mmCIF file of C-alpha atoms in Angstrom:
data_model
loop_
_atom_site.group_PDB
_atom_site.id
_atom_site.type_symbol
_atom_site.label_atom_id
_atom_site.label_comp_id
_atom_site.label_asym_id
_atom_site.label_seq_id
_atom_site.Cartn_x
_atom_site.Cartn_y
_atom_site.Cartn_z
ATOM 1 C CA UNK F 1 -8.829 34.778 78.491
ATOM 2 C CA UNK F 2 -7.141 31.569 76.876
ATOM 3 C CA UNK F 3 -9.310 29.066 75.497
ATOM 4 C CA UNK F 4 -8.328 25.338 76.030
ATOM 5 C CA UNK F 5 -9.786 22.183 74.876
ATOM 6 C CA UNK F 6 -9.607 19.294 77.585
ATOM 7 C CA UNK F 7 -9.961 15.784 75.908
ATOM 8 C CA UNK F 8 -11.094 12.917 78.400
ATOM 9 C CA UNK F 9 -13.012 15.679 80.220
ATOM 10 C CA UNK F 10 -15.520 12.977 81.493
ATOM 11 C CA UNK F 11 -12.550 11.131 83.560
ATOM 12 C CA UNK F 12 -11.301 10.989 86.794
ATOM 13 C CA UNK F 13 -8.538 13.542 86.077
ATOM 14 C CA UNK F 14 -10.507 15.506 82.993
ATOM 15 C CA UNK F 15 -13.210 16.520 85.740
ATOM 16 C CA UNK F 16 -10.621 18.072 87.981
ATOM 17 C CA UNK F 17 -8.655 19.415 85.296
ATOM 18 C CA UNK F 18 -11.927 21.042 83.831
ATOM 19 C CA UNK F 19 -12.592 22.278 87.078
ATOM 20 C CA UNK F 20 -9.209 23.741 87.889
ATOM 21 C CA UNK F 21 -8.660 25.869 84.802
ATOM 22 C CA UNK F 22 -12.186 27.380 84.986
ATOM 23 C CA UNK F 23 -11.500 28.305 88.812
ATOM 24 C CA UNK F 24 -8.264 29.886 87.084
ATOM 25 C CA UNK F 25 -9.795 31.756 84.354
ATOM 26 C CA UNK F 26 -9.368 29.569 81.435
ATOM 27 C CA UNK F 27 -12.297 29.274 78.916
ATOM 28 C CA UNK F 28 -12.569 25.241 78.573
ATOM 29 C CA UNK F 29 -14.157 23.319 75.830
ATOM 30 C CA UNK F 30 -14.397 20.047 77.380
ATOM 31 C CA UNK F 31 -14.678 17.053 75.013
ATOM 32 C CA UNK F 32 -14.927 13.282 75.460
ATOM 33 C CA UNK F 33 -16.545 10.378 73.561
ATOM 34 C CA UNK F 34 -19.896 10.257 76.117
ATOM 35 C CA UNK F 35 -20.938 12.505 78.617
ATOM 36 C CA UNK F 36 -20.777 10.086 81.713
ATOM 37 C CA UNK F 37 -21.857 10.899 85.329
ATOM 38 C CA UNK F 38 -20.467 13.920 86.564
ATOM 39 C CA UNK F 39 -19.300 15.226 83.460
ATOM 40 C CA UNK F 40 -18.344 18.788 83.069
ATOM 41 C CA UNK F 41 -21.027 21.421 82.094
ATOM 42 C CA UNK F 42 -20.891 22.267 78.483
ATOM 43 C CA UNK F 43 -19.147 18.859 77.273
ATOM 44 C CA UNK F 44 -19.016 18.056 73.494
ATOM 45 C CA UNK F 45 -18.856 14.556 72.689
ATOM 46 C CA UNK F 46 -16.314 13.713 69.922
ATOM 47 C CA UNK F 47 -14.812 10.774 68.424
ATOM 48 C CA UNK F 48 -10.802 11.346 68.896
ATOM 49 C CA UNK F 49 -10.226 8.514 66.154
ATOM 50 C CA UNK F 50 -12.190 10.609 63.424
ATOM 51 C CA UNK F 51 -9.672 12.897 62.337
ATOM 52 C CA UNK F 52 -12.055 15.430 60.967
ATOM 53 C CA UNK F 53 -13.838 15.511 64.243
ATOM 54 C CA UNK F 54 -10.664 16.289 66.008
ATOM 55 C CA UNK F 55 -9.419 19.104 63.332
ATOM 56 C CA UNK F 56 -12.807 20.724 63.189
ATOM 57 C CA UNK F 57 -12.641 21.010 67.604
ATOM 58 C CA UNK F 58 -9.130 22.059 67.800
ATOM 59 C CA UNK F 59 -9.318 24.619 64.741
ATOM 60 C CA UNK F 60 -12.247 25.959 66.423
ATOM 61 C CA UNK F 61 -14.788 25.327 63.692
ATOM 62 C CA UNK F 62 -17.785 23.960 65.673
ATOM 63 C CA UNK F 63 -20.869 25.587 65.104
ATOM 64 C CA UNK F 64 -21.819 27.766 68.210
ATOM 65 C CA UNK F 65 -18.451 26.212 70.366
ATOM 66 C CA UNK F 66 -16.239 27.917 67.672
ATOM 67 C CA UNK F 67 -13.659 30.431 68.279
ATOM 68 C CA UNK F 68 -9.569 30.357 68.304
ATOM 69 C CA UNK F 69 -8.101 27.759 70.706
ATOM 70 C CA UNK F 70 -4.853 28.728 72.341
ATOM 71 C CA UNK F 71 -3.954 25.332 73.940
ATOM 72 C CA UNK F 72 -5.065 21.603 74.667
ATOM 73 C CA UNK F 73 -4.900 19.173 77.484
ATOM 74 C CA UNK F 74 -5.008 15.582 75.740
ATOM 75 C CA UNK F 75 -5.984 13.151 78.441
ATOM 76 C CA UNK F 76 -8.374 10.867 76.817
ATOM 77 C CA UNK F 77 -7.511 7.204 76.246
ATOM 78 C CA UNK F 78 -8.295 3.795 77.145
ATOM 79 C CA UNK F 79 -7.080 4.332 80.622
ATOM 80 C CA UNK F 80 -5.016 1.287 81.669
ATOM 81 C CA UNK F 81 -3.744 -2.108 80.337
ATOM 82 C CA UNK F 82 -6.501 -4.995 80.036
ATOM 83 C CA UNK F 83 -9.622 -2.985 79.901
ATOM 84 C CA UNK F 84 -9.946 -4.056 75.916
ATOM 85 C CA UNK F 85 -7.817 -6.392 73.424
ATOM 86 C CA UNK F 86 -4.229 -4.802 73.044
ATOM 87 C CA UNK F 87 -4.992 -4.185 69.209
ATOM 88 C CA UNK F 88 -7.652 -1.584 70.509
ATOM 89 C CA UNK F 89 -5.798 -0.290 72.863
ATOM 90 C CA UNK F 90 -3.241 0.676 70.339
ATOM 91 C CA UNK F 91 -5.836 1.623 67.680
ATOM 92 C CA UNK F 92 -7.522 4.018 69.913
ATOM 93 C CA UNK F 93 -4.779 5.827 71.918
ATOM 94 C CA UNK F 94 -2.197 5.988 69.147
ATOM 95 C CA UNK F 95 -5.069 7.545 66.677
ATOM 96 C CA UNK F 96 -6.492 9.823 69.148
ATOM 97 C CA UNK F 97 -3.001 11.085 69.950
ATOM 98 C CA UNK F 98 -1.925 11.835 66.597
ATOM 99 C CA UNK F 99 -4.904 13.052 65.479
ATOM 100 C CA UNK F 100 -4.865 15.666 68.529
ATOM 101 C CA UNK F 101 -1.160 16.397 68.652
ATOM 102 C CA UNK F 102 -1.038 16.955 64.718
ATOM 103 C CA UNK F 103 -4.099 19.007 64.610
ATOM 104 C CA UNK F 104 -2.915 21.361 67.129
ATOM 105 C CA UNK F 105 0.100 21.965 65.123
ATOM 106 C CA UNK F 106 -1.644 22.296 61.973
ATOM 107 C CA UNK F 107 -3.888 25.032 63.730
ATOM 108 C CA UNK F 108 -1.193 27.083 65.087
ATOM 109 C CA UNK F 109 -1.966 26.009 68.707
ATOM 110 C CA UNK F 110 1.577 26.472 70.452
ATOM 111 C CA UNK F 111 0.961 24.805 73.766
ATOM 112 C CA UNK F 112 0.024 21.196 74.257
ATOM 113 C CA UNK F 113 0.030 18.867 77.520
ATOM 114 C CA UNK F 114 -0.859 15.155 77.571
ATOM 115 C CA UNK F 115 -1.304 12.470 79.599
ATOM 116 C CA UNK F 116 1.597 10.230 79.598
ATOM 117 C CA UNK F 117 2.130 7.684 82.328
ATOM 118 C CA UNK F 118 3.874 6.248 85.179
ATOM 119 C CA UNK F 119 4.091 2.956 83.337
ATOM 120 C CA UNK F 120 6.752 3.876 80.890
ATOM 121 C CA UNK F 121 8.956 3.744 84.133
ATOM 122 C CA UNK F 122 8.905 0.015 84.051
ATOM 123 C CA UNK F 123 5.582 -0.821 85.887
ATOM 124 C CA UNK F 124 4.858 -3.162 87.423
ATOM 125 C CA UNK F 125 8.354 -3.403 88.187
ATOM 126 C CA UNK F 126 8.425 -7.118 88.090
ATOM 127 C CA UNK F 127 11.788 -6.444 86.793
ATOM 128 C CA UNK F 128 13.338 -4.058 89.780
ATOM 129 C CA UNK F 129 13.772 -0.249 88.663
ATOM 130 C CA UNK F 130 17.417 0.649 88.133
ATOM 131 C CA UNK F 131 17.626 2.893 91.095
ATOM 132 C CA UNK F 132 15.176 4.659 93.526
ATOM 133 C CA UNK F 133 13.603 7.440 93.288
ATOM 134 C CA UNK F 134 13.098 6.655 89.574
ATOM 135 C CA UNK F 135 13.100 9.752 87.256
ATOM 136 C CA UNK F 136 13.010 10.726 83.746
ATOM 137 C CA UNK F 137 16.806 10.175 83.047
ATOM 138 C CA UNK F 138 16.612 6.335 82.097
ATOM 139 C CA UNK F 139 15.143 5.082 78.827
ATOM 140 C CA UNK F 140 11.399 4.255 78.839
ATOM 141 C CA UNK F 141 10.836 0.532 79.806
ATOM 142 C CA UNK F 142 7.246 -0.257 78.848
ATOM 143 C CA UNK F 143 5.921 -3.412 80.038
ATOM 144 C CA UNK F 144 2.348 -3.474 78.157
ATOM 145 C CA UNK F 145 0.605 -2.206 74.804
ATOM 146 C CA UNK F 146 -0.975 0.671 76.915
ATOM 147 C CA UNK F 147 2.593 1.528 78.094
ATOM 148 C CA UNK F 148 4.037 1.350 74.466
ATOM 149 C CA UNK F 149 1.601 3.696 73.144
ATOM 150 C CA UNK F 150 2.535 6.104 75.867
ATOM 151 C CA UNK F 151 6.357 5.768 75.085
ATOM 152 C CA UNK F 152 5.375 6.263 71.428
ATOM 153 C CA UNK F 153 3.708 9.460 72.080
ATOM 154 C CA UNK F 154 6.648 10.968 74.123
ATOM 155 C CA UNK F 155 8.858 10.081 71.025
ATOM 156 C CA UNK F 156 6.413 11.733 68.730
ATOM 157 C CA UNK F 157 6.093 14.836 70.482
ATOM 158 C CA UNK F 158 10.010 14.820 70.532
ATOM 159 C CA UNK F 159 9.688 15.015 66.659
ATOM 160 C CA UNK F 160 6.960 17.184 66.061
ATOM 161 C CA UNK F 161 8.649 20.087 68.285
ATOM 162 C CA UNK F 162 11.682 19.059 66.168
ATOM 163 C CA UNK F 163 9.688 20.225 63.104
ATOM 164 C CA UNK F 164 8.149 22.946 64.563
ATOM 165 C CA UNK F 165 10.526 24.818 67.146
ATOM 166 C CA UNK F 166 7.912 27.422 68.289
ATOM 167 C CA UNK F 167 5.678 24.190 69.856
ATOM 168 C CA UNK F 168 5.634 23.572 73.533
ATOM 169 C CA UNK F 169 4.644 20.013 74.625
ATOM 170 C CA UNK F 170 4.541 18.341 78.128
ATOM 171 C CA UNK F 171 3.975 14.895 78.641
ATOM 172 C CA UNK F 172 3.000 14.739 82.321
ATOM 173 C CA UNK F 173 3.844 10.716 83.411
ATOM 174 C CA UNK F 174 0.882 10.664 85.992
ATOM 175 C CA UNK F 175 0.941 8.293 88.996
ATOM 176 C CA UNK F 176 -2.178 6.038 89.773
ATOM 177 C CA UNK F 177 -5.024 9.233 89.922
ATOM 178 C CA UNK F 178 -7.157 9.338 93.132
ATOM 179 C CA UNK F 179 -10.017 11.248 94.641
ATOM 180 C CA UNK F 180 -10.486 12.157 98.122
ATOM 181 C CA UNK F 181 -13.008 9.094 98.521
ATOM 182 C CA UNK F 182 -10.545 6.477 97.479
ATOM 183 C CA UNK F 183 -8.414 7.310 100.520
ATOM 184 C CA UNK F 184 -10.643 5.097 102.550
ATOM 185 C CA UNK F 185 -8.697 2.456 101.395
ATOM 186 C CA UNK F 186 -5.304 3.008 102.009
ATOM 187 C CA UNK F 187 -4.546 1.913 105.494
ATOM 188 C CA UNK F 188 -5.370 -1.779 104.172
ATOM 189 C CA UNK F 189 -2.369 -1.523 101.949
ATOM 190 C CA UNK F 190 -0.102 -1.539 104.941
ATOM 191 C CA UNK F 191 -1.151 -5.172 105.457
ATOM 192 C CA UNK F 192 0.744 -6.186 102.511
ATOM 193 C CA UNK F 193 3.688 -4.232 100.976
ATOM 194 C CA UNK F 194 3.930 -6.075 97.879
ATOM 195 C CA UNK F 195 0.260 -5.215 96.869
ATOM 196 C CA UNK F 196 1.113 -1.859 95.723
ATOM 197 C CA UNK F 197 4.717 -2.223 94.923
ATOM 198 C CA UNK F 198 3.761 -2.559 91.394
ATOM 199 C CA UNK F 199 4.414 1.333 91.152
ATOM 200 C CA UNK F 200 6.272 1.908 94.061
ATOM 201 C CA UNK F 201 3.442 2.691 96.283
ATOM 202 C CA UNK F 202 2.972 5.735 94.421
ATOM 203 C CA UNK F 203 -0.375 7.875 93.762
ATOM 204 C CA UNK F 204 -1.509 11.380 92.530
ATOM 205 C CA UNK F 205 -4.517 13.450 94.298
ATOM 206 C CA UNK F 206 -6.448 14.484 91.053
ATOM 207 C CA UNK F 207 -6.475 17.948 92.101
ATOM 208 C CA UNK F 208 -2.839 17.911 92.182
ATOM 209 C CA UNK F 209 -2.999 16.382 88.757
ATOM 210 C CA UNK F 210 -5.154 19.120 87.693
ATOM 211 C CA UNK F 211 -2.499 21.957 88.825
ATOM 212 C CA UNK F 212 0.267 20.165 87.004
ATOM 213 C CA UNK F 213 -1.668 20.127 83.731
ATOM 214 C CA UNK F 214 -2.379 24.012 84.519
ATOM 215 C CA UNK F 215 1.426 24.897 84.799
ATOM 216 C CA UNK F 216 2.292 22.535 81.891
ATOM 217 C CA UNK F 217 -0.191 24.779 79.866
ATOM 218 C CA UNK F 218 1.429 27.549 80.976
ATOM 219 C CA UNK F 219 5.099 26.980 80.219
ATOM 220 C CA UNK F 220 6.968 29.021 77.958
ATOM 221 C CA UNK F 221 9.319 26.817 76.972
ATOM 222 C CA UNK F 222 9.413 25.340 73.448
ATOM 223 C CA UNK F 223 10.299 22.051 73.092
ATOM 224 C CA UNK F 224 9.052 18.492 74.202
ATOM 225 C CA UNK F 225 9.109 17.613 77.887
ATOM 226 C CA UNK F 226 8.216 15.121 80.330
ATOM 227 C CA UNK F 227 8.021 14.861 83.670
ATOM 228 C CA UNK F 228 6.781 12.341 86.390
ATOM 229 C CA UNK F 229 3.593 13.378 88.402
ATOM 230 C CA UNK F 230 3.217 11.724 91.875
ATOM 231 C CA UNK F 231 1.961 12.837 95.521
ATOM 232 C CA UNK F 232 5.166 13.874 98.022
ATOM 233 C CA UNK F 233 4.156 10.902 99.411
ATOM 234 C CA UNK F 234 3.558 6.995 99.228
ATOM 235 C CA UNK F 235 0.517 5.072 99.988
ATOM 236 C CA UNK F 236 1.858 3.634 103.296
ATOM 237 C CA UNK F 237 2.478 4.117 106.945
ATOM 238 C CA UNK F 238 5.634 2.440 106.728
ATOM 239 C CA UNK F 239 8.864 4.435 105.971
ATOM 240 C CA UNK F 240 9.920 4.339 102.120
ATOM 241 C CA UNK F 241 13.589 3.408 103.061
ATOM 242 C CA UNK F 242 12.301 0.053 104.800
ATOM 243 C CA UNK F 243 9.650 -0.623 101.868
ATOM 244 C CA UNK F 244 12.807 -0.799 99.124
ATOM 245 C CA UNK F 245 15.139 -2.499 101.774
ATOM 246 C CA UNK F 246 12.397 -5.269 101.854
ATOM 247 C CA UNK F 247 10.840 -5.403 98.277
ATOM 248 C CA UNK F 248 14.010 -4.015 96.190
ATOM 249 C CA UNK F 249 16.955 -4.811 98.747
ATOM 250 C CA UNK F 250 19.080 -5.017 95.712
ATOM 251 C CA UNK F 251 18.283 -1.573 94.325
ATOM 252 C CA UNK F 252 20.575 1.558 94.618
ATOM 253 C CA UNK F 253 18.313 4.245 96.711
ATOM 254 C CA UNK F 254 19.935 7.464 95.636
ATOM 255 C CA UNK F 255 19.998 10.259 98.230
ATOM 256 C CA UNK F 256 18.598 10.513 101.839
ATOM 257 C CA UNK F 257 14.734 9.301 101.738
ATOM 258 C CA UNK F 258 12.419 11.402 103.775
ATOM 259 C CA UNK F 259 10.008 9.291 106.210
ATOM 260 C CA UNK F 260 7.168 8.863 103.514
ATOM 261 C CA UNK F 261 9.144 10.520 100.443
ATOM 262 C CA UNK F 262 7.592 9.429 96.968
ATOM 263 C CA UNK F 263 9.798 6.831 95.187
ATOM 264 C CA UNK F 264 8.507 8.255 91.941
ATOM 265 C CA UNK F 265 10.691 11.059 91.724
ATOM 266 C CA UNK F 266 8.770 14.655 91.006
ATOM 267 C CA UNK F 267 12.094 16.906 90.757
ATOM 268 C CA UNK F 268 11.760 17.514 87.458
ATOM 269 C CA UNK F 269 8.177 18.561 87.797
ATOM 270 C CA UNK F 270 9.125 21.013 90.676
ATOM 271 C CA UNK F 271 11.912 22.385 88.436
ATOM 272 C CA UNK F 272 10.343 22.604 85.071
ATOM 273 C CA UNK F 273 6.748 23.530 86.344
ATOM 274 C CA UNK F 274 6.949 24.840 89.707
ATOM 275 C CA UNK F 275 4.577 21.961 90.824
ATOM 276 C CA UNK F 276 4.133 21.432 94.278
ATOM 277 C CA UNK F 277 1.547 18.618 95.540
ATOM 278 C CA UNK F 278 -0.744 20.021 97.801
ATOM 279 C CA UNK F 279 -2.747 17.274 98.920
ATOM 280 C CA UNK F 280 -2.154 13.917 100.910
ATOM 281 C CA UNK F 281 -4.255 10.977 101.560
ATOM 282 C CA UNK F 282 -2.694 11.326 105.356
ATOM 283 C CA UNK F 283 -4.818 14.438 105.452
ATOM 284 C CA UNK F 284 -8.170 12.670 104.296
ATOM 285 C CA UNK F 285 -7.996 9.574 106.361
#
């Protein structure tokens, strides 16, 4: 049985990831700053900005919770822009990621998956995307301190893997994470296409986000990789083509779009990870 440390395990995505990995036979050590409502069983409270604590956990040296760690799924962060001052976002998220990624490398952990973000694609698209569906081929366009840190994490992973050719690191550019109870609001989005244009009407079901994390941990391809993780459809009942024509009329649409096809391209995730979304809000509402 492989052992994985999951940071941010008390969060929306972290809970789903912990449950999915355990269901697929992983020995999960969930960690977070504090155990909130619904936190996974066995959660260890860890301050990821404290390097000593992170090294202890990733090296498997915690009393009664120790043992070899085979992989790390790093999901912890201040979760969005505007939650705390920019300097606090940078200090927390950058330090935590540095601590986790370098502790994994030092401990000989060869598989690291971390939560990057759709925001590196240029959200909230006040400047239109270069084309749609967007993908990983164009340079990151961070528009906030939160997004800047996500961009720097991707660059850091690239160089850590350059230094250590046996290391596999996968950055998952998650779209807006949703749970089934969130879907009741989705029909209201149709009244104003501008309400959700900020991320090209995208989302990701937390259960499919968990699938992506698991597949990233299973990847046997050394190097740093990034992939957009979104649902296969949009949050809208209108067609994706009509949304682009109305809201982004000057943006090139590449290929022929399916009726509700996501505009956050998931082709890389499908090819690299074997990822395939299993959940849609349309099945819940």
